[in-house]
Short mmCIF file of C-alpha atoms in Angstrom, two decimals:
data_model
loop_
_atom_site.label_atom_id
_atom_site.label_comp_id
_atom_site.label_asym_id
_atom_site.label_seq_id
_atom_site.Cartn_x
_atom_site.Cartn_y
_atom_site.Cartn_z
CA MET A 233 -6.30 -3.41 -31.10
CA ILE A 234 -3.92 -0.58 -32.01
CA LYS A 235 -0.43 -1.77 -33.20
CA VAL A 236 2.52 0.53 -33.20
CA ASN A 237 4.69 0.10 -36.32
CA LEU A 238 7.62 2.00 -34.92
CA ASP A 239 10.18 -0.83 -35.76
CA ILE A 240 9.01 -0.71 -39.45
CA MET A 241 9.50 3.08 -39.70
CA MET A 242 12.76 2.85 -37.78
CA ALA A 243 14.01 0.26 -40.27
CA ARG A 244 12.96 2.31 -43.25
CA ARG A 245 14.49 5.51 -41.97
CA LYS A 246 17.43 3.44 -40.84
CA ILE A 247 17.64 4.95 -37.38
CA GLY A 248 18.42 3.18 -34.04
CA LEU A 249 16.52 3.19 -30.78
CA LEU A 250 18.91 5.45 -28.92
CA GLU A 251 19.00 8.06 -31.62
CA LEU A 252 15.33 8.09 -32.03
CA ALA A 253 14.91 8.41 -28.23
CA GLN A 254 17.26 11.45 -28.16
CA LEU A 255 15.48 12.99 -31.18
CA MET A 256 12.15 12.46 -29.48
CA ASP A 257 13.33 13.57 -26.15
CA ILE A 258 12.09 10.39 -24.19
CA THR A 259 14.03 7.75 -22.53
CA PRO A 260 15.19 4.60 -24.46
CA ALA A 261 13.21 2.64 -21.94
CA ASN A 262 9.93 4.47 -22.70
CA LEU A 263 10.59 4.27 -26.48
CA SER A 264 11.28 0.33 -26.16
CA ILE A 265 7.77 0.18 -24.44
CA LEU A 266 6.11 1.72 -27.28
CA LYS A 267 8.09 -0.20 -29.93
CA ASN A 268 7.01 -3.48 -28.26
CA ASN A 269 3.45 -2.51 -28.04
CA LYS A 270 3.54 -2.62 -24.33
CA GLY A 271 2.23 1.03 -23.73
CA LYS A 272 -1.34 1.62 -22.61
CA ALA A 273 -1.47 5.17 -24.29
CA ILE A 274 0.55 7.65 -26.10
CA ARG A 275 0.56 11.53 -25.68
CA PHE A 276 -0.04 13.72 -28.66
CA SER A 277 3.27 15.30 -27.87
CA THR A 278 5.03 12.13 -28.17
CA LEU A 279 3.38 11.14 -31.33
CA ASP A 280 4.00 14.65 -32.75
CA ALA A 281 7.76 14.10 -31.93
CA ALA A 282 7.88 10.62 -33.55
CA CYS A 283 6.24 11.80 -36.68
CA LYS A 284 8.83 14.67 -36.84
CA ALA A 285 11.68 12.52 -36.17
CA LEU A 286 10.80 9.91 -38.68
CA ASN A 287 9.28 12.32 -41.10
CA CYS A 288 6.06 10.44 -41.29
CA GLN A 289 2.27 10.52 -40.54
CA PRO A 290 0.59 9.13 -37.49
CA GLY A 291 -1.12 6.49 -39.67
CA ASP A 292 2.37 5.07 -40.83
CA LEU A 293 3.01 4.42 -36.99
CA LEU A 294 -0.48 3.43 -35.80
CA GLU A 295 -2.42 0.65 -37.22
CA TYR A 296 -5.81 -0.88 -36.02
CA THR A 297 -6.04 -4.72 -36.24
CA GLU A 298 -9.04 -6.86 -35.10
CA GLU A 299 -8.49 -8.92 -31.91
CA GLU A 300 -9.35 -12.50 -32.39
CA ASP A 301 -10.81 -12.80 -28.74
CA GLY A 302 -12.40 -9.53 -28.65
CA HIS A 303 -10.57 -7.99 -25.62
CA GLU A 304 -8.04 -5.08 -25.47
CA MET B 158 13.39 11.27 -1.83
CA LYS B 159 13.85 12.46 1.66
CA LEU B 160 11.10 12.31 4.23
CA SER B 161 9.18 15.56 5.21
CA VAL B 162 9.44 16.91 8.71
CA ILE B 163 6.09 15.48 9.62
CA ASP B 164 7.06 12.17 8.18
CA ARG B 165 9.99 12.17 10.37
CA ILE B 166 8.06 13.13 13.34
CA THR B 167 5.63 10.42 12.69
CA ALA B 168 8.37 7.88 12.33
CA ILE B 169 9.85 8.96 15.62
CA LEU B 170 6.53 8.87 17.48
CA LEU B 171 5.97 5.31 15.96
CA CYS B 172 9.43 4.31 17.41
CA ILE B 173 8.60 5.79 20.85
CA THR B 174 5.32 3.86 20.89
CA PHE B 175 6.91 0.55 19.95
CA VAL B 176 9.54 0.96 22.63
CA ALA B 177 6.68 1.98 25.18
CA GLY B 178 4.58 -0.88 23.91
CA PHE B 179 7.25 -3.37 24.12
CA ALA B 180 8.03 -2.33 27.69
CA PHE B 181 4.44 -2.53 28.54
CA LEU B 182 4.43 -6.15 27.56
CA PHE B 183 6.57 -6.97 30.57
CA PHE B 184 4.31 -4.93 33.01
CA ILE B 185 0.90 -6.12 31.81
CA PRO B 186 0.31 -8.56 35.06
CA ARG B 187 0.86 -5.46 37.19
CA ILE B 188 -0.64 -2.66 35.35
CA ILE B 189 -3.77 -4.15 34.14
CA PRO B 190 -5.16 -4.98 37.62
CA MET B 191 -4.24 -1.40 38.73
CA MET B 192 -6.24 0.02 35.65
CA PHE B 193 -9.24 -1.92 36.70
CA THR B 194 -9.53 -0.91 40.24
CA PRO B 195 -11.65 -0.70 42.39
CA LYS B 196 -13.46 -3.63 40.51
CA PRO B 197 -10.88 -6.29 40.20
CA ILE B 198 -10.34 -8.39 37.00
CA PRO B 199 -11.31 -12.04 37.00
CA ALA B 200 -9.80 -13.56 40.07
CA GLN B 201 -9.93 -17.16 39.17
CA GLY B 202 -6.65 -18.73 37.61
CA PHE B 203 -8.06 -19.57 34.03
CA ALA B 204 -10.19 -16.62 33.58
CA ARG B 205 -7.47 -14.26 34.79
CA ALA B 206 -4.94 -15.89 32.53
CA LEU B 207 -7.40 -15.53 29.56
CA PHE B 208 -8.05 -11.93 30.42
CA LEU B 209 -4.27 -11.12 30.79
CA GLY B 210 -3.76 -13.08 27.44
CA CYS B 211 -5.96 -10.95 25.66
CA TRP B 212 -3.94 -7.96 26.55
CA TYR B 213 -0.79 -9.78 25.45
CA VAL B 214 -2.43 -10.53 22.20
CA GLY B 215 -3.58 -6.91 21.79
CA VAL B 216 -0.30 -5.42 22.74
CA LEU B 217 1.69 -7.74 20.33
CA CYS B 218 -0.97 -7.00 17.55
CA GLY B 219 -0.15 -3.20 18.28
CA LEU B 220 3.63 -3.73 17.97
CA SER B 221 3.14 -5.56 14.79
CA ILE B 222 1.00 -2.60 13.58
CA ILE B 223 3.79 -0.08 14.41
CA VAL B 224 6.45 -2.27 12.62
CA VAL B 225 4.16 -2.29 9.51
CA LEU B 226 3.43 1.44 9.79
CA LEU B 227 7.21 2.14 9.91
CA LYS B 228 7.85 0.17 6.84
CA MET B 229 5.06 1.99 4.99
CA ILE B 230 6.64 5.36 6.19
CA ASN B 231 9.97 3.98 4.95
CA SER B 232 8.48 3.34 1.64
CA ILE B 233 7.91 7.09 1.08
CA LYS B 234 11.57 7.58 0.38
CA GLY B 235 11.15 5.60 -2.95
CA ASP B 236 7.75 4.94 -4.53
CA PRO B 237 4.87 4.49 -1.97
CA PHE B 238 2.50 3.24 -4.70
CA ILE B 239 3.36 -0.25 -4.69
CA LYS B 240 1.52 -3.58 -4.20
CA ALA B 241 3.56 -4.35 -0.94
CA ASN B 242 1.87 -1.21 0.75
CA VAL B 243 -1.57 -2.61 -0.44
CA ARG B 244 -0.71 -5.91 1.45
CA ARG B 245 0.36 -3.82 4.40
CA LEU B 246 -2.79 -1.97 4.72
CA TRP B 247 -4.66 -5.24 4.53
CA LEU B 248 -2.36 -6.61 7.20
CA LEU B 249 -3.02 -3.60 9.30
CA GLY B 250 -6.86 -4.11 9.06
CA VAL B 251 -6.36 -7.91 10.07
CA LEU B 252 -4.21 -6.85 12.90
CA ALA B 253 -6.96 -4.39 14.09
CA LEU B 254 -9.62 -7.21 13.76
CA VAL B 255 -7.56 -9.50 15.88
CA ILE B 256 -7.40 -6.78 18.69
CA VAL B 257 -11.13 -6.23 18.15
CA PHE B 258 -11.59 -9.85 18.93
CA ALA B 259 -9.11 -9.73 21.78
CA THR B 260 -10.77 -6.80 23.66
CA GLY B 261 -14.10 -8.11 22.66
CA PHE B 262 -13.33 -11.43 24.47
CA ALA B 263 -11.79 -9.57 27.41
CA TYR B 264 -14.96 -7.36 27.66
CA PHE B 265 -17.17 -10.63 28.11
CA LEU B 266 -14.50 -11.71 30.85
CA SER B 267 -14.84 -8.40 32.95
CA PHE B 268 -17.83 -6.63 31.49
CA ARG B 269 -15.82 -3.21 31.64
CA VAL B 270 -17.34 -0.42 29.53
CA LEU B 271 -13.74 0.70 28.69
CA LEU B 272 -13.13 -2.46 26.91
CA LEU B 273 -16.43 -2.17 24.92
CA LEU B 274 -15.37 1.25 23.75
CA LEU B 275 -11.93 0.14 22.94
CA THR B 276 -13.39 -2.79 20.85
CA VAL B 277 -15.72 -0.32 18.82
CA ALA B 278 -12.66 2.15 18.41
CA GLU B 279 -10.60 -0.61 17.09
CA LEU B 280 -13.15 -1.96 14.77
CA LEU B 281 -13.43 1.55 13.10
CA CYS B 282 -9.58 1.43 12.65
CA ALA B 283 -9.85 -2.10 11.07
CA LEU B 284 -12.53 -0.82 8.70
CA PHE B 285 -10.63 2.40 8.12
CA ALA B 286 -7.63 0.25 7.09
CA PHE B 287 -9.60 -2.12 4.79
CA VAL B 288 -11.26 0.90 2.88
CA LEU B 289 -7.67 2.56 2.60
CA CYS B 290 -6.47 -0.88 1.24
CA ALA B 291 -9.20 -0.71 -1.45
CA VAL B 292 -8.53 2.83 -2.44
CA PHE B 293 -4.68 2.21 -2.52
CA LYS B 294 -5.21 -0.72 -4.60
CA ARG B 295 -6.88 1.41 -7.26
CA ALA B 296 -4.41 4.05 -6.83
CA VAL B 297 -1.53 1.49 -7.51
CA GLU B 298 -3.58 0.33 -10.72
CA TYR B 299 -3.95 3.89 -11.92
CA ARG B 300 -0.10 4.54 -11.21
CA ASP B 301 0.94 1.38 -13.22
CA GLU B 302 -1.33 2.26 -16.11
CA ASN B 303 -0.02 5.86 -16.19
CA ALA B 304 3.54 4.61 -16.06
CA LEU B 305 2.64 2.96 -19.48
CA VAL B 306 1.49 6.15 -21.07
CA ILE B 307 4.40 7.36 -23.26
#
């Protein structure tokens, strides 16, 4: 499964949810969905905005981990 | 979101049909024999009661269908792609099937071609509702999945 390490990057950059949502031009609700790994997919434009706001690479935000039971 | 002109006209027609259908309930014993002249409907008490009972069942199901349709029309104001509308479409199919059985049973009591035609038409409506229910269910799933695309 793909894990979103948004909370880790937010902590490193010391930025809050509301501020990041404003910088990324998405709603706090959607950002929360992303942060809590509830999202089904992410647009490139959103990933681009996140990397720009957090000054990082996509690999810093997205991490692949093996599922133990093998389903998505 | 406001309803479009066509949706409003549809809703008004549904209301008019509901009122007319409700009024028809009270006139079934008088109107149905008139509709089936010159051949009379079953004259014997029990068969006649069954025959008229089929009409009552049919009209009540029809009224229920109209109520469900009005609820679906109203859901357009918000988000129509909800599980409640999937259930409503399924219910429409079930109500149409009940009408199929009612008219089919009435046919076997009177052997009038009109009732056979009504049965077939209503069966098509029931199948249409079930197919639409399946399609709508998939649409709701797609919508829910897309809602989680950030």
